[in-house]
Amino acid sequence: MSGVFSQAAWLKVWTYRGTFLHGLATTVQTAVLAILLAMIIGIVLGLFATGHIRILKIIARIYVEFIQNTPVMLQICFLYYLLAFSGHSIGIIPAGIVSLGIYHGAYMAEVIRAGIESIPKGQFEAARSQGFSYFGEMYYIILPQSIKIILPPMVNQVVNLIKNTSCLYIIGGTDLISLTYSFVTGATTGGAYGPAYLVSGALFFIICYPLSKLASTWETRLKQRDQRVAVAGRGSTGKGMENA
């Protein structure tokens, strides 16, 4: 770790700063596209899991259990090398996007399922009594109410997905971690291990920390609001009893 205090090592990192910025840009691009895919999968499977069709519930459960209980790195390698050796390679970054989207889609599905199931059953019954279809009641009544419950854990999943882009290193990607490794082992750039990995970590922190704080702040505010509503409800009940 003596390299951390080496002026030459820090100068080398600064000279090749474009490498780190390129890696950061690739990481962000990969994360954004993977998040979109994960959200699509999560919404579909979340609706499957809370729907009335048994086979769709089973499909959602099998998907979630299998994906959550196998390592994301294994899934990335499996998809990339399966396609590569079958002659249908889609490239490292697309394979990473699909793999991360599939992996975190399982977690998004659980978040959405939990959010939907947290809504009182009376809301579902009221929607049906008004003649809403299943998708109508979800779109107009249930999902808008569950957003406040879904958002904090969903943001946490976004943070986890961004950090998991580092797993693309295993298949030789051009993400931030992969390029950092290439930098510290390069013939002309090698040796600046400490500064390089500190810069890489700082860039991840700059992206992930604000999102983590946002999720934490949302969760705290929602709990405080629920407590205020509960207190107000008890106060109204007490006044009603006194008036009676």
XYZ file of C-alpha atoms in Angstrom:
244
model
C 0.000 0.000 0.000
C 3.019 2.329 -0.073
C 1.899 3.270 -3.571
C -1.015 5.177 -2.035
C 1.419 7.883 -0.940
C 3.444 7.834 -4.136
C 3.316 11.110 -6.028
C 4.352 9.303 -9.216
C 1.482 6.828 -8.859
C -1.099 9.591 -8.389
C 0.369 11.493 -11.338
C 0.047 8.366 -13.467
C -3.635 8.015 -12.484
C -4.230 11.686 -13.304
C -2.491 11.345 -16.650
C -4.735 8.427 -17.599
C -7.885 9.857 -15.986
C -9.707 9.385 -19.274
C -9.519 5.619 -18.699
C -11.420 5.929 -15.422
C -13.972 8.337 -16.872
C -14.568 5.990 -19.786
C -15.037 3.108 -17.378
C -17.438 5.197 -15.292
C -19.465 6.119 -18.386
C -19.708 2.456 -19.401
C -20.727 1.467 -15.870
C -23.484 4.097 -15.781
C -24.747 3.144 -19.237
C -24.763 -0.550 -18.333
C -26.518 0.149 -15.030
C -29.225 2.345 -16.557
C -30.146 -0.199 -19.230
C -30.008 -3.074 -16.740
C -32.246 -1.123 -14.340
C -34.834 -0.628 -17.083
C -34.799 -4.348 -17.871
C -34.961 -5.265 -14.172
C -37.952 -2.969 -13.645
C -39.820 -4.470 -16.589
C -39.166 -7.994 -15.312
C -40.006 -6.939 -11.761
C -43.335 -5.369 -12.704
C -44.392 -8.334 -14.839
C -43.414 -10.950 -12.260
C -44.780 -8.852 -9.398
C -48.156 -8.785 -11.135
C -47.891 -12.510 -11.849
C -47.182 -13.206 -8.170
C -50.181 -11.202 -6.955
C -52.587 -12.209 -9.701
C -55.332 -14.828 -9.721
C -53.804 -17.274 -12.230
C -52.068 -20.111 -10.420
C -49.635 -21.058 -13.199
C -48.360 -17.471 -13.420
C -47.840 -17.407 -9.655
C -45.826 -20.625 -9.909
C -43.715 -19.236 -12.775
C -42.963 -16.072 -10.791
C -42.039 -18.072 -7.671
C -39.731 -20.440 -9.547
C -37.985 -17.546 -11.305
C -37.456 -15.571 -8.097
C -36.229 -18.543 -6.064
C -33.837 -19.799 -8.752
C -32.340 -16.409 -9.617
C -31.987 -15.216 -6.025
C -30.300 -18.435 -4.919
C -27.581 -18.553 -7.578
C -24.633 -16.109 -7.730
C -24.901 -13.198 -10.151
C -21.331 -13.849 -11.303
C -22.283 -17.401 -12.266
C -25.262 -16.105 -14.215
C -23.104 -13.597 -16.086
C -20.556 -16.266 -17.032
C -23.259 -18.747 -18.006
C -25.075 -16.332 -20.311
C -21.953 -14.865 -21.898
C -20.132 -18.147 -22.550
C -23.300 -20.014 -23.504
C -24.007 -17.490 -26.251
C -20.343 -17.209 -27.241
C -19.784 -20.953 -27.682
C -23.122 -21.384 -29.443
C -22.066 -18.851 -32.057
C -24.564 -16.200 -30.966
C -22.348 -13.863 -28.937
C -23.994 -10.539 -28.128
C -20.892 -8.895 -26.678
C -19.670 -8.342 -23.147
C -21.671 -5.236 -22.259
C -25.012 -6.469 -23.675
C -24.485 -9.801 -21.883
C -23.811 -7.875 -18.670
C -26.927 -5.749 -19.123
C -29.126 -8.791 -19.683
C -27.561 -10.767 -16.813
C -27.856 -7.933 -14.306
C -31.371 -7.146 -15.492
C -32.435 -10.762 -15.043
C -30.774 -11.022 -11.630
C -32.129 -7.832 -10.136
C -35.474 -8.334 -11.850
C -36.070 -11.142 -9.343
C -35.470 -8.742 -6.442
C -37.585 -6.023 -8.053
C -40.393 -8.572 -8.408
C -40.280 -9.282 -4.672
C -40.303 -5.575 -3.874
C -43.339 -4.999 -6.066
C -45.112 -8.106 -4.749
C -44.577 -6.968 -1.147
C -45.797 -3.460 -2.009
C -48.975 -4.754 -3.639
C -49.699 -7.204 -0.827
C -49.318 -4.422 1.763
C -52.432 -2.684 0.431
C -55.557 -3.516 2.488
C -57.808 -6.144 0.914
C -60.698 -3.690 1.064
C -59.059 -1.644 -1.688
C -59.101 -4.644 -4.027
C -62.713 -5.386 -3.181
C -63.702 -1.776 -3.739
C -61.997 -1.769 -7.141
C -63.793 -4.936 -8.210
C -67.135 -3.593 -7.012
C -66.588 -0.606 -9.315
C -66.108 -2.935 -12.278
C -62.329 -2.574 -12.713
C -60.443 -5.379 -14.442
C -57.340 -6.779 -12.716
C -55.007 -4.534 -14.704
C -57.348 -1.596 -14.232
C -57.411 -1.947 -10.460
C -53.625 -2.290 -10.411
C -52.997 0.718 -12.640
C -55.531 3.130 -11.174
C -55.853 2.072 -7.526
C -53.337 -0.415 -6.135
C -49.985 0.563 -7.675
C -50.380 4.323 -6.978
C -50.931 3.496 -3.296
C -48.040 1.028 -3.136
C -45.496 3.422 -4.673
C -44.572 4.873 -1.277
C -43.788 1.366 -0.015
C -42.023 0.213 -3.169
C -39.714 3.171 -3.835
C -37.195 2.934 -0.924
C -36.308 -0.768 -1.396
C -36.365 -0.292 -5.168
C -33.747 2.455 -4.896
C -31.657 0.116 -2.734
C -31.839 -2.458 -5.516
C -30.671 0.186 -7.993
C -27.642 0.847 -5.776
C -26.903 -2.872 -5.558
C -27.167 -3.207 -9.326
C -24.705 -0.364 -9.881
C -22.211 -2.038 -7.549
C -22.758 -5.407 -9.221
C -21.585 -4.016 -12.560
C -18.146 -4.753 -11.104
C -18.886 -8.453 -11.757
C -18.433 -7.810 -15.489
C -14.731 -7.921 -14.690
C -14.975 -11.715 -14.801
C -15.753 -11.677 -18.551
C -13.386 -8.815 -19.384
C -15.741 -5.873 -19.691
C -14.960 -2.203 -20.189
C -16.692 -1.120 -16.990
C -14.950 0.880 -14.286
C -13.554 -2.073 -12.314
C -12.406 -3.935 -15.436
C -10.558 -0.901 -16.795
C -9.057 -0.208 -13.374
C -7.651 -3.738 -13.287
C -6.320 -3.334 -16.837
C -4.729 -0.047 -15.775
C -2.911 -1.411 -12.720
C -1.624 -4.456 -14.625
C -0.756 -2.673 -17.875
C 2.778 -2.646 -19.255
C 3.025 1.159 -19.185
C 0.504 1.971 -16.436
C 1.007 -0.859 -13.957
C 1.966 -0.407 -10.338
C -0.374 2.366 -9.185
C -2.639 -0.078 -7.369
C -3.548 2.039 -4.348
C -4.419 5.309 -6.128
C -6.202 3.529 -8.981
C -8.508 1.497 -6.765
C -9.118 4.452 -4.441
C -10.219 6.570 -7.402
C -12.401 3.738 -8.668
C -13.992 3.333 -5.248
C -14.542 7.078 -4.930
C -16.371 7.166 -8.267
C -18.663 4.347 -7.155
C -19.241 6.166 -3.864
C -20.154 9.407 -5.643
C -22.892 7.572 -7.544
C -24.169 5.182 -4.881
C -24.076 7.251 -1.687
C -26.631 9.889 -2.767
C -28.996 7.128 -3.910
C -28.598 5.281 -0.601
C -29.302 8.483 1.326
C -32.334 9.135 -0.857
C -33.763 5.691 -0.074
C -33.052 6.133 3.643
C -34.633 9.598 3.694
C -37.724 8.386 1.857
C -38.155 5.476 4.260
C -37.760 7.696 7.326
C -40.234 10.279 6.040
C -42.792 7.614 5.156
C -42.537 6.099 8.635
C -42.917 9.524 10.240
C -45.934 10.294 8.080
C -47.545 6.954 8.935
C -46.949 7.639 12.638
C -48.566 11.077 12.330
C -51.557 9.589 10.531
C -51.887 6.884 13.200
C -51.724 9.460 16.006
C -54.266 11.673 14.237
C -56.521 8.658 13.765
C -56.361 7.760 17.456
C -57.059 11.389 18.349
C -60.120 11.502 16.127
C -61.405 8.232 17.608
C -60.923 9.540 21.147
C -62.814 12.763 20.402
C -65.615 10.779 18.812
C -65.982 8.633 21.919
C -66.009 11.713 24.173
C -68.723 13.364 22.073
C -70.755 10.154 22.203
